[in-house]
Amino acid sequence: MNEQIVILDFGSQYTQVIARRIRECSVYSTILRFDTPAAEIARLKPAGIILSGGPSSVYAKDAPLPDRGIFDLEVPILGICYGVQVFGHFLGGKVERGTKREYGKGTLTIRDKTCPLFKKLPKTLQVWNSHGDKLTKLPTGFKVVATSDNSEYSGLENRARRLYGIQFHPEVVHTPRGKDLLSNFVHGICGCGKQWNMASYVEQAVAEIRAKVGTERVILGLSGGVDSSVAAALIHKAIGDQLTCIFVNNGLLRAREAEVVQEVFGRNFHMQLQYEDAAELFLRQLRGVTDPERKRKIIGKAFVDVFQTATRRAGKAKFLAQGTLYPDVIESVPIAGNPAHLIKSHHNVGGLPKGMKFQLLEPLRSLFKDEVRSLGTELGLPKEIVQRQPFPGPGLAVRCLGEITPDKLRILRESDRIVVEEMKAADWYYRTWQTFAVLLPVRSVGVQGDERTYDFTIALRAVESQDGMTADWVKLPYELLEKISSRITNEVKGVNRVVLDITSKPPGTIEWE
């Protein structure tokens, strides 16, 4: 990247949000450990540095502290909460435990409107506080530019050295004008343009992939989900037929999923796509199993076995590509000193056997989920792939309660297809986090065609969420619910009743198993 902002992470729960807000300003941002050497930071040639918040106290024995050399890099630095206290610790100020902690909403009063950090902002701002310590003595060369009810040092600057500090969180939505403040920092103070976009990212990523891979071959486990699909499209753009995608049909896929993946990636993108039809193997191993956890373990082990065999059949390759995203790689830094860059197991592989010797290729590891969707659109992937809802790794197995049989999977697959079709037709599918059908191991009496029936029940689940950690059920229009129910009971043989799940998470989970 020609221009970037480096964020040093001191363990704040909001560090990733800071990075997200900087990118919303069309400027690239990257998160590094709090103790990254100044020389390493200098090699990145950042336009500016942000010191995140954090739960520690700078005066604590094992306080996380940066390399003091960052203050000699002659680039603008913005300290947020704990970052302000770092200024105090290193630059002649004083930090003490506050007599009154500040948590939640507060009012900031700007005392110096000439401060470039607060350019075009009103004299008073609603801000979000989350701190117990505070400055009690200004660092050398600094002056106060903003105050709050509980702190006379809520905003400070050393304009000559381009050092700025704020004792609140501008990155969270509870500071409504916080993005404007961050824009003032990256554009006005750091002098960044607006160069961060998907088109420029594609060029850079393609060059990096080619440089890393060279003439070697790459294998990617393609699930048809957003992350692996976008990774496949990007890598293919970079190295073409050096990439082989392995798609495993475990017999637990949604309607036409195998056909869609083969159509999009094989025939449209002309990728080397190795299709592994292992449906019979998976269903045989799941026969008679009803315990949800045992189902998952059987599916996970079977996938590893199938994938391992498939990689040998694909031929020698040096790299295994994964659709790992930024939030998967960068966690808020555990202050005990654990590395920040933690690589998760691949969603589909679930932990590779030691015998599989690959180097990892993770071209999406600097992107957030919505950026990955934008990248997919930039690469020409269809909306049905880029905007598709999350789908569990074990597939329909977690939505088919009780024993899994081919006929029950047929019922569930047909019902789920109707749900998706009607949600899309009513313009609701892309407005919800997940919408799907669940087949319950419950039969009830019904009347269909003037005959008594004793058939299964389908539960309809529709939830809204930001990250899947919590969720609330979606209040779908009655007319839409009625149409879904009518179609399922009329078109799917074996179902005579449809019910609606109105449980939030917590106390429930999004999936039923």
Coordinates of C-alpha atoms in Angstrom, one line a residue:
M1 CA 0.0 0.0 0.0
N2 CA 1.3 3.5 -0.9
E3 CA -0.4 5.0 2.2
Q4 CA -1.3 3.2 5.4
I5 CA -2.0 3.9 9.1
V6 CA -0.4 1.5 11.6
I7 CA -2.4 0.7 14.7
L8 CA -0.6 -0.6 17.7
D9 CA -2.9 -2.9 19.7
F10 CA -2.7 -2.7 23.5
G11 CA -5.5 -5.2 24.0
S12 CA -8.5 -3.0 23.4
Q13 CA -11.8 -4.7 22.5
Y14 CA -12.2 -1.9 19.9
T15 CA -8.9 -2.2 18.0
Q16 CA -10.4 -3.9 15.0
V17 CA -13.1 -1.2 14.9
I18 CA -10.4 1.4 14.7
A19 CA -9.0 -0.4 11.6
R20 CA -12.5 -0.7 10.2
R21 CA -13.1 3.1 10.6
I22 CA -9.8 4.0 9.0
R23 CA -10.6 1.9 6.0
E24 CA -14.0 3.6 5.8
C25 CA -12.0 6.8 5.2
S26 CA -10.6 5.0 2.1
V27 CA -7.2 4.6 3.8
Y28 CA -5.5 1.3 4.4
S29 CA -4.9 0.3 8.0
T30 CA -3.0 -2.6 9.6
I31 CA -2.8 -3.8 13.2
L32 CA 0.5 -4.6 14.8
R33 CA 1.5 -5.8 18.3
F34 CA 2.0 -3.0 20.8
D35 CA 5.7 -3.9 21.1
T36 CA 6.5 -4.0 17.4
P37 CA 10.0 -2.5 17.0
A38 CA 10.1 1.1 15.7
A39 CA 12.5 0.0 13.0
E40 CA 10.0 -2.6 11.7
I41 CA 7.3 0.0 11.7
A42 CA 9.5 2.4 9.9
R43 CA 10.0 -0.1 7.1
L44 CA 6.3 0.0 6.4
K45 CA 6.6 3.8 5.8
P46 CA 3.3 4.6 7.6
A47 CA 1.6 7.9 7.1
G48 CA 0.6 7.8 10.8
I49 CA 0.3 5.7 13.9
I50 CA -2.6 5.1 16.2
L51 CA -2.1 3.8 19.7
S52 CA -5.2 1.8 20.7
G53 CA -6.9 1.7 24.1
G54 CA -6.4 -1.2 26.4
P55 CA -7.4 -2.6 29.8
S56 CA -4.0 -2.1 31.5
S57 CA -2.5 0.7 33.6
V58 CA 0.7 2.2 32.3
Y59 CA 2.1 2.2 35.8
A60 CA 1.5 -1.5 36.4
K61 CA 4.5 -3.8 36.7
D62 CA 3.8 -5.7 33.4
A63 CA 2.2 -2.8 31.5
P64 CA 2.3 -3.2 27.7
L65 CA 4.5 -0.5 26.4
P66 CA 5.6 0.4 22.9
D67 CA 9.1 0.8 21.6
R68 CA 10.0 4.3 22.7
G69 CA 11.5 4.8 19.2
I70 CA 8.1 5.3 17.7
F71 CA 8.3 8.9 18.9
D72 CA 11.4 9.5 16.8
L73 CA 9.8 8.3 13.5
E74 CA 8.5 11.9 12.8
V75 CA 5.1 10.7 11.8
P76 CA 1.8 11.8 13.3
I77 CA 0.6 9.8 16.3
L78 CA -2.9 9.6 17.7
G79 CA -3.2 8.1 21.2
I80 CA -6.7 6.8 22.2
C81 CA -7.4 6.3 25.9
Y82 CA -4.6 4.0 27.0
G83 CA -2.6 5.5 24.1
V84 CA -2.9 8.9 25.8
Q85 CA -1.5 7.4 29.0
V86 CA 1.5 6.1 26.9
F87 CA 2.2 9.7 26.0
G88 CA 2.2 10.6 29.7
H89 CA 4.4 7.7 30.6
F90 CA 7.1 8.3 28.0
L91 CA 6.9 12.1 27.4
G92 CA 7.0 13.6 30.9
G93 CA 3.4 13.5 32.0
K94 CA 1.7 11.7 34.9
V95 CA -1.0 9.1 35.0
E96 CA -3.0 8.1 38.1
R97 CA -6.1 6.1 39.0
G98 CA -9.1 8.3 38.6
T99 CA -11.2 9.1 41.6
K100 CA -14.3 8.6 39.4
R101 CA -14.2 6.2 36.5
E102 CA -15.7 7.2 33.2
Y103 CA -17.8 4.6 31.4
G104 CA -20.5 5.2 28.9
K105 CA -21.7 8.4 27.2
G106 CA -20.1 11.7 28.0
T107 CA -19.9 15.2 26.8
L108 CA -16.7 16.6 25.3
T109 CA -16.1 20.3 25.1
I110 CA -13.6 21.6 22.6
R111 CA -11.5 24.4 24.0
D112 CA -9.3 25.1 21.0
K113 CA -11.2 25.1 17.7
T114 CA -7.9 25.6 15.8
C115 CA -6.8 22.0 16.6
P116 CA -6.8 20.1 13.3
L117 CA -8.1 17.0 15.1
F118 CA -11.4 18.8 15.7
K119 CA -11.7 20.6 12.4
K120 CA -15.4 21.3 11.4
L121 CA -16.7 19.7 14.5
P122 CA -19.1 21.4 16.9
K123 CA -18.0 22.9 20.2
T124 CA -19.6 20.0 22.2
L125 CA -19.7 16.4 21.2
Q126 CA -21.3 13.2 22.5
V127 CA -18.4 10.7 23.1
W128 CA -18.0 7.3 24.6
N129 CA -15.8 6.8 27.6
S130 CA -14.2 3.6 28.9
H131 CA -11.4 4.2 31.3
G132 CA -10.4 4.2 35.0
D133 CA -7.0 5.9 34.8
K134 CA -6.4 9.4 33.5
L135 CA -3.7 12.0 33.0
T136 CA -3.1 14.3 35.9
K137 CA -0.1 16.1 34.4
L138 CA 0.4 17.0 30.8
P139 CA 3.4 15.5 28.9
T140 CA 6.1 18.0 28.0
G141 CA 5.2 20.3 25.1
F142 CA 1.5 19.4 25.1
K143 CA -1.5 21.6 25.7
V144 CA -5.2 20.9 26.4
V145 CA -7.6 21.2 23.5
A146 CA -10.7 19.5 24.9
T147 CA -12.2 18.7 28.3
S148 CA -15.0 16.5 29.7
D149 CA -17.0 16.5 32.9
N150 CA -14.5 14.2 34.6
S151 CA -11.2 15.1 32.9
E152 CA -9.5 18.3 32.1
Y153 CA -7.2 16.4 29.7
S154 CA -9.8 14.7 27.4
G155 CA -8.0 16.1 24.3
L156 CA -4.4 17.2 24.0
E157 CA -1.9 18.1 21.3
N158 CA 1.7 18.8 20.6
R159 CA 1.1 20.3 17.2
A160 CA 4.8 20.9 16.5
R161 CA 5.5 17.1 16.8
R162 CA 2.1 16.2 15.4
L163 CA 1.2 14.2 18.5
Y164 CA -2.5 14.1 19.5
G165 CA -4.3 12.3 22.3
I166 CA -8.0 11.8 23.3
Q167 CA -9.4 10.2 26.4
F168 CA -12.4 8.7 24.7
H169 CA -13.2 6.2 21.9
P170 CA -13.9 7.9 18.5
E171 CA -14.2 4.5 16.7
V172 CA -17.5 3.3 18.3
V173 CA -20.9 4.2 17.1
H174 CA -21.7 5.8 20.5
T175 CA -19.3 8.7 19.4
P176 CA -21.5 9.9 16.5
R177 CA -18.9 12.2 15.0
G178 CA -15.9 10.0 15.8
K179 CA -15.4 9.0 12.2
D180 CA -15.1 12.7 11.3
L181 CA -12.4 13.0 13.9
L182 CA -10.5 10.0 12.6
S183 CA -10.9 11.4 9.0
N184 CA -9.3 14.7 10.3
F185 CA -6.4 12.7 11.6
V186 CA -5.7 10.5 8.5
H187 CA -6.5 13.1 5.8
G188 CA -5.8 16.4 7.5
I189 CA -2.9 15.6 9.8
C190 CA -1.3 12.5 8.1
G191 CA -2.0 13.8 4.6
C192 CA -3.5 10.6 3.3
G193 CA -5.5 10.6 0.1
K194 CA -8.3 8.2 -0.6
Q195 CA -6.5 5.3 -2.2
W196 CA -8.0 2.3 -0.4
N197 CA -10.4 0.6 -2.7
M198 CA -11.0 -2.9 -4.0
A199 CA -9.6 -2.3 -7.5
S200 CA -6.2 -1.1 -6.1
Y201 CA -6.3 -4.0 -3.6
V202 CA -6.8 -6.6 -6.4
E203 CA -3.7 -5.3 -8.2
Q204 CA -1.6 -5.4 -5.0
A205 CA -2.9 -8.8 -3.9
V206 CA -2.3 -10.4 -7.4
A207 CA 1.3 -9.1 -7.4
E208 CA 1.9 -10.5 -3.9
I209 CA 0.4 -13.9 -4.7
R210 CA 2.5 -14.2 -7.8
A211 CA 5.7 -13.2 -5.9
K212 CA 5.0 -15.7 -3.1
V213 CA 3.9 -18.7 -5.2
G214 CA 6.2 -18.3 -8.2
T215 CA 5.8 -21.4 -10.4
E216 CA 4.5 -23.7 -7.6
R217 CA 1.0 -25.1 -7.4
V218 CA -1.7 -24.3 -4.9
I219 CA -4.6 -26.4 -3.6
L220 CA -7.7 -24.8 -2.1
G221 CA -10.6 -26.5 -0.3
L222 CA -13.6 -24.8 -2.0
S223 CA -16.8 -25.0 0.0
G224 CA -18.9 -22.6 -2.0
G225 CA -19.1 -20.2 0.9
V226 CA -18.1 -16.5 0.5
D227 CA -14.6 -16.7 2.0
S228 CA -13.3 -19.7 0.1
S229 CA -15.0 -18.6 -3.1
V230 CA -13.4 -15.1 -3.1
A231 CA -10.0 -16.6 -2.2
A232 CA -10.3 -19.0 -5.1
A233 CA -11.3 -16.2 -7.6
L234 CA -8.4 -14.0 -6.4
I235 CA -5.8 -16.7 -6.5
H236 CA -7.0 -17.9 -9.9
K237 CA -6.7 -14.3 -11.3
A238 CA -3.1 -14.3 -10.1
I239 CA -1.8 -17.7 -11.1
G240 CA -4.5 -19.4 -13.3
D241 CA -4.1 -23.1 -13.7
Q242 CA -1.5 -23.4 -11.0
L243 CA -4.5 -23.4 -8.7
T244 CA -6.6 -26.6 -8.1
C245 CA -9.8 -26.3 -6.1
I246 CA -11.1 -29.4 -4.4
F247 CA -14.9 -29.4 -3.8
V248 CA -16.2 -32.2 -1.6
N249 CA -19.9 -33.1 -1.8
N250 CA -20.6 -34.6 1.6
G251 CA -24.3 -35.3 0.7
L252 CA -25.3 -32.6 3.2
L253 CA -25.4 -29.7 0.8
R254 CA -28.3 -27.5 -0.1
A255 CA -30.4 -27.8 -3.2
R256 CA -28.3 -27.5 -6.4
E257 CA -25.2 -26.5 -4.4
A258 CA -22.8 -28.9 -6.1
E259 CA -24.2 -27.9 -9.6
V260 CA -23.9 -24.1 -8.8
V261 CA -20.2 -24.5 -7.6
Q262 CA -19.3 -26.5 -10.7
E263 CA -21.1 -24.1 -13.0
V264 CA -19.6 -20.9 -11.5
F265 CA -16.0 -22.0 -10.9
G266 CA -15.5 -24.8 -13.4
R267 CA -17.4 -23.6 -16.5
N268 CA -17.6 -19.8 -16.0
F269 CA -14.2 -19.1 -14.3
H270 CA -12.5 -22.1 -16.0
M271 CA -10.7 -23.2 -12.8
Q272 CA -9.1 -26.5 -12.3
L273 CA -11.9 -27.9 -10.2
Q274 CA -11.6 -31.4 -8.7
Y275 CA -15.1 -32.6 -7.7
E276 CA -15.2 -35.3 -4.9
D277 CA -18.6 -37.0 -4.6
A278 CA -18.4 -38.5 -1.1
A279 CA -22.1 -38.4 -0.3
E280 CA -22.5 -42.1 0.1
L281 CA -19.5 -42.3 2.4
F282 CA -20.7 -39.6 4.7
L283 CA -24.3 -40.9 4.9
R284 CA -23.1 -44.4 5.6
Q285 CA -21.0 -43.2 8.5
L286 CA -23.9 -41.2 9.9
R287 CA -26.4 -44.0 9.7
G288 CA -28.2 -44.5 13.0
V289 CA -26.4 -41.5 14.7
T290 CA -28.6 -39.1 16.6
D291 CA -26.2 -37.2 19.0
P292 CA -25.4 -33.8 17.5
E293 CA -21.8 -33.7 18.8
R294 CA -21.1 -37.2 17.5
K295 CA -22.5 -36.2 14.1
R296 CA -20.1 -33.3 13.9
K297 CA -17.1 -35.4 14.8
I298 CA -18.0 -38.0 12.2
I299 CA -18.4 -35.4 9.5
G300 CA -15.2 -33.6 10.5
K301 CA -13.1 -36.8 10.4
A302 CA -14.6 -38.0 7.2
F303 CA -13.9 -34.6 5.6
V304 CA -10.3 -34.7 6.6
D305 CA -9.9 -38.3 5.2
V306 CA -11.6 -37.4 1.9
F307 CA -9.7 -34.1 1.5
Q308 CA -6.3 -35.8 2.3
T309 CA -6.9 -38.4 -0.3
A310 CA -8.1 -35.8 -2.8
T311 CA -4.9 -33.7 -2.3
R312 CA -2.8 -36.7 -3.2
R313 CA -4.9 -37.3 -6.3
A314 CA -4.5 -33.6 -7.3
G315 CA -0.8 -33.9 -7.6
K316 CA 2.1 -32.3 -5.9
A317 CA 1.5 -28.8 -4.5
K318 CA 3.5 -26.5 -2.2
F319 CA 0.7 -24.3 -0.9
L320 CA -2.7 -24.8 0.8
A321 CA -4.9 -21.7 0.3
Q322 CA -7.4 -20.7 3.0
G323 CA -10.1 -18.0 3.1
T324 CA -8.8 -16.7 6.5
L325 CA -10.1 -13.2 7.2
Y326 CA -8.6 -10.3 9.3
P327 CA -10.7 -10.9 12.4
D328 CA -9.6 -14.6 12.3
V329 CA -5.9 -13.6 12.3
I330 CA -5.8 -10.5 14.6
E331 CA -7.2 -10.9 18.0
S332 CA -7.0 -8.2 20.7
V333 CA -3.5 -8.8 22.1
P334 CA -3.4 -10.9 25.2
I335 CA -1.2 -8.7 27.5
A336 CA 0.5 -11.8 28.8
G337 CA 2.6 -11.6 25.6
N338 CA 1.0 -14.2 23.3
P339 CA 1.5 -13.5 19.6
A340 CA -1.2 -11.4 18.0
H341 CA -1.2 -13.3 14.7
L342 CA -3.0 -16.5 15.5
I343 CA -4.0 -18.6 12.5
K344 CA -7.2 -20.6 12.8
S345 CA -7.9 -24.0 11.5
H346 CA -9.5 -24.1 8.1
H347 CA -13.3 -24.1 8.3
N348 CA -13.6 -27.1 6.0
V349 CA -10.6 -29.1 7.0
G350 CA -11.1 -28.8 10.7
G351 CA -7.4 -29.4 11.5
L352 CA -5.0 -30.9 8.9
P353 CA -3.2 -34.1 9.6
K354 CA 0.5 -33.7 10.3
G355 CA 1.3 -35.7 7.2
M356 CA -0.1 -32.9 5.0
K357 CA 3.0 -30.7 4.4
F358 CA 1.8 -27.4 3.0
Q359 CA 2.7 -23.8 3.3
L360 CA -0.3 -21.6 3.9
L361 CA -1.5 -19.0 1.4
E362 CA -4.1 -16.6 2.9
P363 CA -4.8 -13.8 0.5
L364 CA -7.8 -12.4 2.4
R365 CA -6.1 -12.2 5.8
S366 CA -6.0 -8.4 5.7
L367 CA -9.7 -8.0 4.9
F368 CA -12.9 -7.7 6.9
K369 CA -16.1 -9.7 5.9
D370 CA -17.8 -6.9 4.1
E371 CA -14.5 -6.0 2.3
V372 CA -14.4 -9.7 1.1
R373 CA -17.8 -9.4 -0.3
S374 CA -16.8 -6.2 -2.2
L375 CA -13.7 -8.0 -3.4
G376 CA -15.8 -10.8 -4.7
T377 CA -18.0 -8.4 -6.6
E378 CA -14.9 -6.7 -8.1
L379 CA -13.6 -10.1 -9.2
G380 CA -16.9 -10.8 -11.0
L381 CA -18.4 -13.4 -8.7
P382 CA -22.2 -13.6 -8.9
K383 CA -24.4 -12.1 -6.2
E384 CA -25.6 -15.5 -5.1
I385 CA -22.1 -16.4 -4.1
V386 CA -20.9 -13.0 -2.8
Q387 CA -23.9 -12.2 -0.7
R388 CA -24.9 -15.7 0.4
Q389 CA -25.8 -16.3 4.0
P390 CA -23.5 -18.3 6.3
F391 CA -23.9 -22.0 6.1
P392 CA -22.5 -24.4 8.7
G393 CA -19.6 -26.6 8.0
P394 CA -21.5 -29.9 8.8
G395 CA -24.2 -28.7 6.3
L396 CA -27.8 -29.9 6.6
A397 CA -26.7 -32.4 9.3
V398 CA -27.2 -29.7 12.0
R399 CA -30.6 -28.8 10.6
C400 CA -31.9 -32.4 10.4
L401 CA -32.6 -33.4 14.0
G402 CA -32.3 -37.0 14.9
E403 CA -31.1 -39.7 12.6
I404 CA -30.1 -38.6 9.1
T405 CA -31.6 -40.5 6.2
P406 CA -31.7 -39.8 2.5
D407 CA -35.5 -39.2 2.6
K408 CA -35.2 -36.7 5.5
L409 CA -32.5 -34.9 3.7
R410 CA -34.7 -34.7 0.6
I411 CA -37.5 -33.2 2.7
L412 CA -35.2 -30.7 4.3
R413 CA -33.5 -29.7 1.1
E414 CA -36.7 -29.1 -0.8
S415 CA -38.2 -27.1 2.1
D416 CA -35.0 -25.0 2.4
R417 CA -35.1 -24.3 -1.3
I418 CA -38.6 -22.9 -1.0
V419 CA -37.6 -20.7 2.0
V420 CA -34.7 -19.2 0.0
E421 CA -36.7 -18.7 -3.1
E422 CA -39.5 -16.9 -1.3
M423 CA -37.1 -14.8 0.8
K424 CA -35.4 -13.6 -2.4
A425 CA -38.6 -13.0 -4.2
A426 CA -39.9 -10.8 -1.3
D427 CA -36.5 -9.0 -1.1
W428 CA -35.8 -10.3 2.4
Y429 CA -33.0 -12.8 1.9
Y430 CA -30.2 -10.3 1.7
R431 CA -31.6 -8.3 4.6
T432 CA -31.2 -11.1 7.1
W433 CA -28.2 -12.8 8.6
Q434 CA -29.6 -16.3 8.1
T435 CA -32.9 -17.8 7.0
F436 CA -33.4 -21.6 6.8
A437 CA -35.6 -24.6 7.4
V438 CA -35.1 -27.1 10.2
L439 CA -36.5 -30.6 10.0
L440 CA -37.8 -31.7 13.4
P441 CA -38.0 -35.4 14.5
V442 CA -41.7 -34.8 15.2
R443 CA -44.7 -36.2 13.4
S444 CA -48.2 -34.8 13.8
V445 CA -51.6 -35.4 12.4
G446 CA -52.7 -33.3 9.4
V447 CA -55.3 -33.3 6.7
Q448 CA -54.2 -33.0 3.1
G449 CA -56.4 -33.7 0.1
D450 CA -59.2 -34.8 2.4
E451 CA -56.9 -37.5 3.8
R452 CA -55.4 -37.9 7.2
T453 CA -51.6 -37.6 7.2
Y454 CA -49.0 -38.2 9.9
D455 CA -46.0 -36.3 8.7
F456 CA -43.0 -34.2 9.7
T457 CA -42.8 -30.7 11.0
I458 CA -40.5 -27.9 9.4
A459 CA -39.4 -25.1 11.7
L460 CA -38.6 -21.8 10.0
R461 CA -35.6 -19.9 11.4
A462 CA -34.8 -16.2 10.4
V463 CA -32.4 -14.2 12.4
E464 CA -30.6 -10.8 12.2
S465 CA -27.1 -10.4 13.6
Q466 CA -23.8 -8.5 13.1
D467 CA -21.3 -11.3 13.8
G468 CA -23.3 -14.4 14.8
M469 CA -22.3 -14.0 18.5
T470 CA -25.8 -12.7 19.4
A471 CA -28.9 -12.7 17.2
D472 CA -32.6 -11.8 17.3
W473 CA -35.4 -13.3 15.3
V474 CA -36.6 -11.4 12.3
K475 CA -40.2 -10.2 12.2
L476 CA -41.0 -11.3 8.7
P477 CA -44.3 -10.1 7.1
Y478 CA -47.2 -12.5 7.7
E479 CA -47.9 -12.7 4.0
L480 CA -44.4 -14.0 3.4
L481 CA -44.6 -16.5 6.2
E482 CA -48.0 -17.7 4.9
K483 CA -46.6 -18.2 1.4
I484 CA -43.6 -20.2 2.6
S485 CA -45.8 -22.4 4.8
S486 CA -48.3 -23.0 2.0
R487 CA -45.7 -23.9 -0.5
I488 CA -43.8 -26.3 1.8
T489 CA -47.0 -28.1 2.9
N490 CA -48.2 -28.3 -0.7
E491 CA -45.0 -29.1 -2.5
V492 CA -42.9 -31.1 -0.1
K493 CA -44.0 -34.7 0.3
G494 CA -43.7 -35.7 4.0
V495 CA -44.5 -32.3 5.6
N496 CA -47.8 -31.2 6.9
R497 CA -46.9 -28.5 9.4
V498 CA -44.6 -25.4 9.5
V499 CA -43.8 -23.6 12.7
L500 CA -41.8 -20.4 13.4
D501 CA -38.8 -20.2 15.7
I502 CA -38.9 -16.9 17.6
T503 CA -36.0 -17.6 20.0
S504 CA -33.2 -15.1 20.2
K505 CA -29.5 -15.9 20.9
P506 CA -29.1 -16.2 23.8
P507 CA -30.8 -18.2 25.2
G508 CA -31.0 -20.2 22.0
T509 CA -28.4 -20.7 19.3
I510 CA -28.8 -19.8 15.7
E511 CA -28.5 -23.4 14.5
W512 CA -30.6 -26.1 16.2
E513 CA -27.7 -28.6 16.7

